[in-house]
Coordinates of C-alpha atoms and ligand atoms in Angstrom, one line a residue:
X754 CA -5.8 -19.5 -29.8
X755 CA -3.3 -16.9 -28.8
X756 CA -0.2 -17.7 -27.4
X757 CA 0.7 -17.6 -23.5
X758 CA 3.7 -15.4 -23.7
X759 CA 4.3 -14.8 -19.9
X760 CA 6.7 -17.5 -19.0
X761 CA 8.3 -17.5 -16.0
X762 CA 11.5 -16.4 -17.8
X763 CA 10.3 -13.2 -17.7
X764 CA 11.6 -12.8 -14.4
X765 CA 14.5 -11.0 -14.5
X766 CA 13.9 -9.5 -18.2
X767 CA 15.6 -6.2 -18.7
X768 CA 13.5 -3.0 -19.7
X769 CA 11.1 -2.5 -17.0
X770 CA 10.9 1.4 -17.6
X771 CA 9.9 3.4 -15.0
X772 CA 8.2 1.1 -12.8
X773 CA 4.1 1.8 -13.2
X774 CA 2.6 2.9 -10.1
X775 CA 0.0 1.1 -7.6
X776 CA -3.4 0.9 -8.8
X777 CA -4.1 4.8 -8.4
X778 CA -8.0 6.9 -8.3
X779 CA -10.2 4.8 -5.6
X780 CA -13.4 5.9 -5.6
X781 CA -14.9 6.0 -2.7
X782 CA -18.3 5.6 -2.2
X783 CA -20.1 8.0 0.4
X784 CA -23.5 7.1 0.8
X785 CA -25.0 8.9 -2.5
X786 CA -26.5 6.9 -5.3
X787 CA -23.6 6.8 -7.7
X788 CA -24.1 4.6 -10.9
X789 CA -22.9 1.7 -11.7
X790 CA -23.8 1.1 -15.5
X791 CA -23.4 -2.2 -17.2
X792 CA -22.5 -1.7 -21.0
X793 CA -20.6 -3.0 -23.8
X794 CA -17.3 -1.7 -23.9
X795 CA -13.3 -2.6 -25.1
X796 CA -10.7 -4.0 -22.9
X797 CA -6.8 -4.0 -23.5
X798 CA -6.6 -7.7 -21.9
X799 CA -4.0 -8.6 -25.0
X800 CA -0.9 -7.1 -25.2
X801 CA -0.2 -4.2 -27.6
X802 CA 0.1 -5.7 -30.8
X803 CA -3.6 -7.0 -30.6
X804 CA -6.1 -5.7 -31.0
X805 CA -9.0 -4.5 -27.9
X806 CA -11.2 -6.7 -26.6
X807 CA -14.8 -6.4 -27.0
X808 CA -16.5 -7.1 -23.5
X809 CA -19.1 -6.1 -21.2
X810 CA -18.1 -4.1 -18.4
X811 CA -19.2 -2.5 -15.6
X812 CA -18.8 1.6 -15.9
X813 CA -16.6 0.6 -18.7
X814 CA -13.9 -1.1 -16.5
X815 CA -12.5 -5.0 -16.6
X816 CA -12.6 -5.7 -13.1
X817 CA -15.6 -2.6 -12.8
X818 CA -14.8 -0.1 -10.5
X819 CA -13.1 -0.8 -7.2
X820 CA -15.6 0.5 -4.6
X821 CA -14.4 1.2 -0.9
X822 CA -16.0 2.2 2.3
X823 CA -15.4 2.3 5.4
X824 CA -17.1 -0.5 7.7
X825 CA -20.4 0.0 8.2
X826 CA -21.2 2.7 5.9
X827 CA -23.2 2.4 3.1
X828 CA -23.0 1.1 -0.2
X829 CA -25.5 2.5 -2.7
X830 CA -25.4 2.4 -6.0
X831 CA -27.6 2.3 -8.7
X832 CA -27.4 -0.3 -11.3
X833 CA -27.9 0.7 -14.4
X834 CA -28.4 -2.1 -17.1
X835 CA -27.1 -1.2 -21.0
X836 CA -26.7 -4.7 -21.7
X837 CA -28.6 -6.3 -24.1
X838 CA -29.5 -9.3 -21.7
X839 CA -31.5 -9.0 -18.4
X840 CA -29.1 -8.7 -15.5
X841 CA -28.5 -7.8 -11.8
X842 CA -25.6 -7.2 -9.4
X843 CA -24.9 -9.8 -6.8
X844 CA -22.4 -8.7 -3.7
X845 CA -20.4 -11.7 -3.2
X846 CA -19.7 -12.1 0.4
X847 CA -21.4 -9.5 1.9
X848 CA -24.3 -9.9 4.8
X849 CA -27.2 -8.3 3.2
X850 CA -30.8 -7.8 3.6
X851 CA -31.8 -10.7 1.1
X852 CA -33.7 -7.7 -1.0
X853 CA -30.3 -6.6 -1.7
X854 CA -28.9 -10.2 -2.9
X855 CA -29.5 -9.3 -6.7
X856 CA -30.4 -13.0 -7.3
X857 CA -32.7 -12.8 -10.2
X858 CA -36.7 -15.0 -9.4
X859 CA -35.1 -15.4 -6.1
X860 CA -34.3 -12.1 -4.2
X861 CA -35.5 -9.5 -7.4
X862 CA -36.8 -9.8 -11.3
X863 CA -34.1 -9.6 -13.2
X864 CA -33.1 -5.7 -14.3
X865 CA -34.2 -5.6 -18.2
X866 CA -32.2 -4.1 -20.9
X867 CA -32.9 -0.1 -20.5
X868 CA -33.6 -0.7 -16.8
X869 CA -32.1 0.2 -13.1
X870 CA -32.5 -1.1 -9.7
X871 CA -31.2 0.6 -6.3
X872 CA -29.0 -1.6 -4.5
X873 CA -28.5 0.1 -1.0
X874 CA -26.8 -1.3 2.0
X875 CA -24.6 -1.1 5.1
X876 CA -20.9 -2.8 4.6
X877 CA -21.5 -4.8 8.5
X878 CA -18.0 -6.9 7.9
X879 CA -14.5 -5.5 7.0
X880 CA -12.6 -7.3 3.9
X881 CA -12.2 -8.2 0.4
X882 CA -15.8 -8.7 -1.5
X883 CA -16.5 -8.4 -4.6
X884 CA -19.3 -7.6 -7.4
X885 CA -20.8 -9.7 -10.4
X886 CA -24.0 -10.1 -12.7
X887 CA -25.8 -12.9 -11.9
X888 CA -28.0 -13.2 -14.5
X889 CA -26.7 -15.9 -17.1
X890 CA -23.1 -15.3 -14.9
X891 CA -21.7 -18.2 -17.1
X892 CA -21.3 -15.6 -20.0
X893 CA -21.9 -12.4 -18.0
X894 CA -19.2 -12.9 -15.6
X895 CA -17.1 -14.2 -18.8
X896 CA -17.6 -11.2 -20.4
X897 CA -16.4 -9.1 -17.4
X898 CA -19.0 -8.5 -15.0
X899 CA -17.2 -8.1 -11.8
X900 CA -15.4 -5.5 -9.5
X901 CA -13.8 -5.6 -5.9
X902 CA -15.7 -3.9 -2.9
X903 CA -13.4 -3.1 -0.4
X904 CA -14.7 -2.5 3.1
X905 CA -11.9 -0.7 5.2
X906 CA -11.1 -2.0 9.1
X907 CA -11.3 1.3 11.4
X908 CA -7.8 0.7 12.4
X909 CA -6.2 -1.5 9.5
X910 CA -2.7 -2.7 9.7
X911 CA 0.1 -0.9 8.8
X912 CA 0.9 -1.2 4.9
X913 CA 3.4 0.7 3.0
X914 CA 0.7 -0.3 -0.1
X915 CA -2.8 -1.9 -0.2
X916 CA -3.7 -3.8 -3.9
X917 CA -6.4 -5.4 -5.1
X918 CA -5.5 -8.0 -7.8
X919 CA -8.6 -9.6 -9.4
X920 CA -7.2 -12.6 -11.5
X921 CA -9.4 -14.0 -14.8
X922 CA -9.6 -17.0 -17.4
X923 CA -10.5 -15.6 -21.0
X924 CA -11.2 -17.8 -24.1
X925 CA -9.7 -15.2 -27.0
X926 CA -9.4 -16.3 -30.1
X927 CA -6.4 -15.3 -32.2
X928 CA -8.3 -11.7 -33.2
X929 CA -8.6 -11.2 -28.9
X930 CA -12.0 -11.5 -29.1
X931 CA -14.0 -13.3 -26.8
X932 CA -15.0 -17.0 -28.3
X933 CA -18.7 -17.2 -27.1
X934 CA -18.8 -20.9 -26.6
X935 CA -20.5 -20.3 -23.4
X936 CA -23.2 -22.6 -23.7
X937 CA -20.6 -25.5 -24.7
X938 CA -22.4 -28.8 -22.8
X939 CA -19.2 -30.6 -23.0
X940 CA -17.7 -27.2 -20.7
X941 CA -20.8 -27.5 -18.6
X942 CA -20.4 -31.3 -17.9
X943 CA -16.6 -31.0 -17.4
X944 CA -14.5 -28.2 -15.8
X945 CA -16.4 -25.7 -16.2
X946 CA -15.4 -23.1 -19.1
X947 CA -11.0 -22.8 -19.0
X948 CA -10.0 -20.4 -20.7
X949 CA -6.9 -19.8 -22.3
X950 CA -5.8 -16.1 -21.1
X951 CA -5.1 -14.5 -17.9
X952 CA -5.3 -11.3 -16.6
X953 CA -5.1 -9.5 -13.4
X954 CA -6.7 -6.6 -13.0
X955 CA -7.4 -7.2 -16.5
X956 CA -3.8 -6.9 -17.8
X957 CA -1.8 -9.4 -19.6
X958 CA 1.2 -8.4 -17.3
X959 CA 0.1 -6.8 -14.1
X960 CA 3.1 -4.8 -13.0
X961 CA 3.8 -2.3 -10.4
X962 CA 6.9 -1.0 -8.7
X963 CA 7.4 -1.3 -4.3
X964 CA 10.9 -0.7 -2.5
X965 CA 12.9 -3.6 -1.0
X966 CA 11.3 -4.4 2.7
X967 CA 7.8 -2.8 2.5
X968 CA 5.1 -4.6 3.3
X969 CA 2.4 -4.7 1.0
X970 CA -1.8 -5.4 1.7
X971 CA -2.1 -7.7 -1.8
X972 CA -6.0 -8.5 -1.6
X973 CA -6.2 -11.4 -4.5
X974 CA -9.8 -12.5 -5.8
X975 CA -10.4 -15.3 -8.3
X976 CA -13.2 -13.6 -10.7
X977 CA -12.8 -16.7 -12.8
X978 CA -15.6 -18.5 -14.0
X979 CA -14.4 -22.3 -13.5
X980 CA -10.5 -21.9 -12.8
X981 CA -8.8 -22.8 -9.6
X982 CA -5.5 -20.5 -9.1
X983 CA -2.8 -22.4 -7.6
X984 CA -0.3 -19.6 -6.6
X985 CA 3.4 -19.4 -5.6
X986 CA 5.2 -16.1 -4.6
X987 CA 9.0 -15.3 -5.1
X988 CA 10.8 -12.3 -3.7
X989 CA 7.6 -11.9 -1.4
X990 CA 7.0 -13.2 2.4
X991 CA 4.4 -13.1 4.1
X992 CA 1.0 -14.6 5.8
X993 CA -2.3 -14.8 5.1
X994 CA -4.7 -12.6 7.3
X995 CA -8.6 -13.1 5.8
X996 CA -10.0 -15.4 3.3
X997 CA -12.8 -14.5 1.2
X998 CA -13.2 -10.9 3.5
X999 CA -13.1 -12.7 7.0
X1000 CA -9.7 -12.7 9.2
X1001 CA -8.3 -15.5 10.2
X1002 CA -8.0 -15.8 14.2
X1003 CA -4.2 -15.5 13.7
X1004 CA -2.4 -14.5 10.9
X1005 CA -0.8 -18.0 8.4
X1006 CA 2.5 -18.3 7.0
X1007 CA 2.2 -17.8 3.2
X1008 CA 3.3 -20.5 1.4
X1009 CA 1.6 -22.0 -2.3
X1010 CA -2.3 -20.4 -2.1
X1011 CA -5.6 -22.2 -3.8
X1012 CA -8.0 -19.8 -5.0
X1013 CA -11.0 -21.5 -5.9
X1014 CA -13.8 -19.5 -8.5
X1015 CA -14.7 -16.5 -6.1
X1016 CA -12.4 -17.2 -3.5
X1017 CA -10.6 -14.3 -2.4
X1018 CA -7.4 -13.9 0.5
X1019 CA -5.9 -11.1 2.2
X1020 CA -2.4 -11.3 2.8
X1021 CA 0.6 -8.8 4.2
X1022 CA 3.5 -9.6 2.3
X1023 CA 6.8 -8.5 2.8
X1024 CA 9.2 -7.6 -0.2
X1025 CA 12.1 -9.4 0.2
X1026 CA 13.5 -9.6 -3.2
X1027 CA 16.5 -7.3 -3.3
X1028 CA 16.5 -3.8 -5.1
X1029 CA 17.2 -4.6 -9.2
X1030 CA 15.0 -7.9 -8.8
X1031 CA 11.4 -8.2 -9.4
X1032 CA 9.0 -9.5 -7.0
X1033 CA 6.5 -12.2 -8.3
X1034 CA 3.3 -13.9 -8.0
X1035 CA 3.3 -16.7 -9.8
X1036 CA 0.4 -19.6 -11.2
X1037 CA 1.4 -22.9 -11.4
X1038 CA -0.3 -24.6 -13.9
X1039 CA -0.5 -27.8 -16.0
X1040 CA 1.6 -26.3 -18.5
X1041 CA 4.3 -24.2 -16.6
X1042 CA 4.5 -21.2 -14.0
X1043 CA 3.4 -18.6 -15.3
X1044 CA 3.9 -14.8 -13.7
X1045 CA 0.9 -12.7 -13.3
X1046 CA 2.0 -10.2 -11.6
X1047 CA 5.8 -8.5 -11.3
X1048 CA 6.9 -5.8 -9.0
X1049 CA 9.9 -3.9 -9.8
X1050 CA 11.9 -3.5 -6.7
X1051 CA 13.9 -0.7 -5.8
X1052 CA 16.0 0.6 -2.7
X1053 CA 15.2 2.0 0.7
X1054 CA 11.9 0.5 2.0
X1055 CA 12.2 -0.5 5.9
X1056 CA 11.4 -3.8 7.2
X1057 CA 7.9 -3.9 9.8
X1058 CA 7.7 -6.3 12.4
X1059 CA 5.3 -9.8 12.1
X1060 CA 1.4 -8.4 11.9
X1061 CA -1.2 -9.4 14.7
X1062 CA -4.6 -10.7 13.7
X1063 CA -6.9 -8.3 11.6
X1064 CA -10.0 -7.4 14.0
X1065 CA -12.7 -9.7 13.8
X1066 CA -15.6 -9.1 11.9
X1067 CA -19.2 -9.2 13.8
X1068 CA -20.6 -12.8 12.8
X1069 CA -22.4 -14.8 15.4
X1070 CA -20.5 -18.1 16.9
X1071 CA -21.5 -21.0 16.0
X1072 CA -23.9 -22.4 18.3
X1073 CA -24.2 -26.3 20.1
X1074 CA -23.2 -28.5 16.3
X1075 CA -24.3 -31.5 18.2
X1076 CA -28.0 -30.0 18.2
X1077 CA -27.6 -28.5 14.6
X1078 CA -30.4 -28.8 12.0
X1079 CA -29.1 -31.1 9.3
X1080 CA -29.1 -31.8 5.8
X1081 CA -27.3 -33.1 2.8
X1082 CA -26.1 -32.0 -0.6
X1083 CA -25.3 -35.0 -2.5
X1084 CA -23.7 -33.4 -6.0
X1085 CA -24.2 -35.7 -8.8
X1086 CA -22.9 -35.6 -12.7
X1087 CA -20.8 -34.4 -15.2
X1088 CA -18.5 -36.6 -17.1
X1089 CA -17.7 -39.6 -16.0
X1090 CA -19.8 -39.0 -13.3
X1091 CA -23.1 -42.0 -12.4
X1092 CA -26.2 -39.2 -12.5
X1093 CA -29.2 -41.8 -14.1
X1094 CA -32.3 -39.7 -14.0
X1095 CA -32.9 -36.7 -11.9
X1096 CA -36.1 -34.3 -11.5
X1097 CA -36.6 -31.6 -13.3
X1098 CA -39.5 -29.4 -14.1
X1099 CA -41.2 -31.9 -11.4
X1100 CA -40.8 -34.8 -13.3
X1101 CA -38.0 -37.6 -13.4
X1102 CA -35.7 -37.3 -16.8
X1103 CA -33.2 -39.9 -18.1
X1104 CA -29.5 -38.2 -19.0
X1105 CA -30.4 -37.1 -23.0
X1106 CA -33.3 -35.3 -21.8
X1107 CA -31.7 -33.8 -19.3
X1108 CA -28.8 -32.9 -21.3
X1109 CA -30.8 -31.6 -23.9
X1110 CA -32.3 -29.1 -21.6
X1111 CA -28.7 -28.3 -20.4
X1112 CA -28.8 -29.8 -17.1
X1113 CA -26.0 -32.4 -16.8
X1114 CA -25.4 -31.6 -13.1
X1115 CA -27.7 -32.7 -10.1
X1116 CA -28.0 -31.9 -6.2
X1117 CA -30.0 -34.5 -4.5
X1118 CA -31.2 -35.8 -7.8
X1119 CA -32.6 -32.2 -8.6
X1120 CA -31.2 -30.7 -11.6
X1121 CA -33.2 -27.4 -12.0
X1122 CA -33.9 -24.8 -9.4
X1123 CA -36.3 -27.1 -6.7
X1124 CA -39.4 -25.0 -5.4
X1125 CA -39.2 -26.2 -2.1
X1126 CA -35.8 -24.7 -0.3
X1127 CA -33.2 -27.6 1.0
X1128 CA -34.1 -26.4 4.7
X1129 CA -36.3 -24.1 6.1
X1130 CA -34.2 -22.4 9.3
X1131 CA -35.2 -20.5 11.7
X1132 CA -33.4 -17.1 12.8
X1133 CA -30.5 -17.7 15.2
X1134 CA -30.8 -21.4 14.7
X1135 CA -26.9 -23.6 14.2
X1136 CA -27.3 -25.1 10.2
X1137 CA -24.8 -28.3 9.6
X1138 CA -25.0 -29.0 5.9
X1139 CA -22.9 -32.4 4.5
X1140 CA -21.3 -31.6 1.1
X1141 CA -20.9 -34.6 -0.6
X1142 CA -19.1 -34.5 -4.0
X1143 CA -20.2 -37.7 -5.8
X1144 CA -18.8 -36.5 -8.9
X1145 CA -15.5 -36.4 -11.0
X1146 CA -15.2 -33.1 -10.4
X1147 CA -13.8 -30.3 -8.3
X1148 CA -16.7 -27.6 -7.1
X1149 CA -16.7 -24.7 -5.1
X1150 CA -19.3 -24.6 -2.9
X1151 CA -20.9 -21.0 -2.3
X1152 CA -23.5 -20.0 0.4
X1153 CA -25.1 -16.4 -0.3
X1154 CA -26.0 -14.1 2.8
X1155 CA -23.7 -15.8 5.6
X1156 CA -20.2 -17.6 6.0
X1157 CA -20.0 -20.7 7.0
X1158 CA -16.8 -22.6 8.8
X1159 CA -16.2 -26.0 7.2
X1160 CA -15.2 -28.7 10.4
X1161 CA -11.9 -30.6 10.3
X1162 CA -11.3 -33.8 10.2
X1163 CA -11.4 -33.4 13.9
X1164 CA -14.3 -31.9 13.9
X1165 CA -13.7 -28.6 14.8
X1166 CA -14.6 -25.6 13.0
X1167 CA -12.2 -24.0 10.8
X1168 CA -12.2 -19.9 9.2
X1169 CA -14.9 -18.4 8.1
X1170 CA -15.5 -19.2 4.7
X1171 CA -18.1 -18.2 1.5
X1172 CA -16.7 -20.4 -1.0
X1173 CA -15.1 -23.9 -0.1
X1174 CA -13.4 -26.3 -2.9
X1175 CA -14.4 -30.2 -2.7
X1176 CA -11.9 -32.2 -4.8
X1177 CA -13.7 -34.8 -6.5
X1178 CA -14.9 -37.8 -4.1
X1179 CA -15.0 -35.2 -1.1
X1180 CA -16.8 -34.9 1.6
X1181 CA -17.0 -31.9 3.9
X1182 CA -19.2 -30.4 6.2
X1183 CA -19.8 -27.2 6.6
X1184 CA -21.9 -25.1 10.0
X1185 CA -23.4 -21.9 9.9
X1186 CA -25.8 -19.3 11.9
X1187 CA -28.9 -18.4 10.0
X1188 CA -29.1 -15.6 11.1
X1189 CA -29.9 -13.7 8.1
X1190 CA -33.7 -13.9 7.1
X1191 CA -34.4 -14.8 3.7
X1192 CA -33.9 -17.0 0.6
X1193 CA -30.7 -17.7 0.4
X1194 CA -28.8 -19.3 -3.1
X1195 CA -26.4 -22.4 -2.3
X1196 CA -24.5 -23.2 -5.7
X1197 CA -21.5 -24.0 -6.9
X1198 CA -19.7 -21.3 -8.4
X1199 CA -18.3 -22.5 -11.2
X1200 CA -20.7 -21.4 -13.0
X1201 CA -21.3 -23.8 -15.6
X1202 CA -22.1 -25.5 -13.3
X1203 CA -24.6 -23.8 -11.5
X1204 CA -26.4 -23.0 -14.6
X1205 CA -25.9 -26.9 -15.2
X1206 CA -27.7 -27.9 -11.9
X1207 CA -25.8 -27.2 -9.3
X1208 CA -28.2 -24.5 -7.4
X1209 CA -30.5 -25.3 -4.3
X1210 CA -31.2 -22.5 -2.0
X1211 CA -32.1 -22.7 2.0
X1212 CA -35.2 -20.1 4.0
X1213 CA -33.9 -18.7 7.0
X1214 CA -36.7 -17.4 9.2
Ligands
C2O1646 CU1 -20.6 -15.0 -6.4 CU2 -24.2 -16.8 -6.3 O1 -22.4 -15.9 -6.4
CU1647 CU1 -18.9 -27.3 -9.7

């Protein structure tokens, strides 16, 4: 395995050059049916004295290509599949018609090798979504998969920059190539797949140059398959206006940020590391603190005053909780965990079968895809659902086609999420409006394991 060379000593290293530029060339989209073409391709994800990394991309990109539109226009694209697996493009976060959900036996067939499918819809909420297969997304996403879509406010707040950082967990091998242990049970039944590399925006060392006292739009999404980002930030103040594309009611103080799988956050951070020093976001992890990302900082930027709240996106409120339809996901397995038998294929299966048809995950003792949905709901109608994490485990929880505000302690709802983490033991509970008709994927999205057994789905309408 290649060595993590980004130590935090970095900071203050010498021989910056000329500082590179913010992420330049957006495209944006405007309505016409631009591809979007899945295909093998080479990444530089090592550093220069490696060689490329062989992944799959989307229009030969690692993250794809950043899409952005303004709020409520259109997002068309057509997918074009050169892979040599079946695939299809899910848009995380984004309230779709379910046609567009690009869940493969749920929402579409799967897009084969050779094939295309028109995804075409309007971008209803402002924020920071993003794109990814979801076809065999354990090794599709770890392969590269994924992009940011952007959907611009009418009136956002005033930035000196806006950048997108997409952050990723490769498994290389000491050639940079991708290890393709992506079936590994002992993975599945664990944390998921860890890898051993990170990127953002699919660079060893993301860097980027900003003047002392701007204020920067830094829009962070975890496209990781199973890792959970804890991040720090030095030289940079700030708060936190949206979480995973929805603002919050008032903008957060920044301090240490959890980015589960497929979480994303929005934040306006002031540069307050002086001209000469860098600026850094940093990952804490079990072994150290590791920079990802360094911004040279030079003179003559002008300090803004504190931000107001984003403007709120167009979601229902929640409706009476006390009169909520209700149900349960009970999560059950993985190591260490007490799963006996569960159902599958309609009938009940002790652990080795189980395991030997790769399911060592359950929800409500189901550990493949069930044929009846959790709940059916109807339109308009307030969903409680309890999240019970009877594992070892951390998950992240995702609901496709709506957000969801998990309650307090108190019980009172908080933001507007798509993706909450459950340590292990946890129990949350999450409310909703289904107010989106359709069949609608709930899953964990780590995504060994959803492909593990972690995957029920609700029908709203
Ligand atoms: Cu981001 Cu079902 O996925
Ligand atoms: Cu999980």
């Amino acid at each position: 395995m290649i060595d993590r060379r980004r130590l935090l000593a970095l900071a203050g290293s010498a021989g910056l050059g000329a500082g590179v530029g913010l992420r330049p060339g957006l495209s944006r989209a405007s309505g016409d049916a631009t591809d979007l073409r899945a295909a093998p391709a080479m990444a530089r994800l090592a550093p220069s004295d490696m060689p490329e990394t062989a992944v799959w991309a989307f229009d030969g990109l690692v993250p794809g290509p950043e899409i952005r539109v303004a709020q409520g226009a259109r997002v068309t694209r057509r997918f074009v599949n050169d892979l040599p697996q079946p695939s299809a493009v899910h848009w995380h976060g984004l309230r779709l018609p379910n046609a567009m959900d690009g869940v493969p036996y749920l929402t579409q067939e799967a897009v084969p090798p050779g094939g295309d499918f028109l995804y075409d819809f309007a971008a209803q909420d402002a924020g920071a979504f993003w794109f990814h297969s979801h076809a065999r997304s354990y090794e599709q996403v770890a392969r590269g998969l994924y992009g940011l879509l952007i959907v611009e406010e009418a009136e956002p707040p005033e930035v000196d920059s806006d950048v997108t950082l997409a952050l990723d967990d490769w498994r290389l091998g000491d050639d940079a190539q991708i290890v393709e242990s992506f079936g590994a049970l002992h993975d599945w039944a664990h944390a998921g797949r860890i890898g051993n590399w990170i990127t953002a925006n699919g660079r060893p060392e993301w860097r980027a140059s900003a003047r002392a006292g701007e204020r920067l739009r830094l829009r962070l999404l975890n496209a990781a398959n199973a890792r959970v980002f804890d991040l720090g930030f030095q030289g940079l103040e700030g708060w936190v206006v949206a979480l995973d594309g929805m603002p919050l009611e008032r903008p957060e103080r920044l301090g240490r940020l959890t980015l589960a799988p497929a979480q994303r956050a929005d934040l306006l951070v002031d540069v307050t590391a002086a001209a000469g020093e860098e600026a850094l976001l940093i990952s804490f992890e079990r072994d150290g603190a590791f920079a990802l990302g360094a911004l040279a900082v030079t003179a003559g930027g002008a300090r803004r005053p504190d931000p107001g709240p984003l403007p709120p996106n167009p979601v229902p409120p929640l409706g009476d909780l006390a009169a909520a339809r209700r149900a349960t996901v009970r999560m059950e397995g993985g190591a260490m965990g007490r799963m006996g038998s569960a159902m599958m294929g309609g009938e009940s299966m002790g652990p080795r079968e189980l395991a030997a048809a790769g399911k060592v995950w359950a929800f409500n003792g189901r550990a493949d895809m069930p044929e009846e949905p959790l709940i059916e709901a109807a339109l308009g109608e307030t969903v409680r659902l309890t999240l019970v994490n009877d594992t070892a485990w951390p998950h992240a929880m995702h609901l496709h086609g709506t957000h969801f505000r998990r309650l307090g302690p108190d019980g009172r709802p908080g933001p507007l999420r798509d993706v909450t983490l459950l340590a292990r033991g946890e129990t949350a509970e999450i409310a909703f409006v289904a107010d989106n008709p359709g069949d609608w994927l709930v899953h964990c999205h780590m995504l060994e394991h959803a492909a593990g057994g972690m995957m029920t789905w609700l029908r709203v309408g």
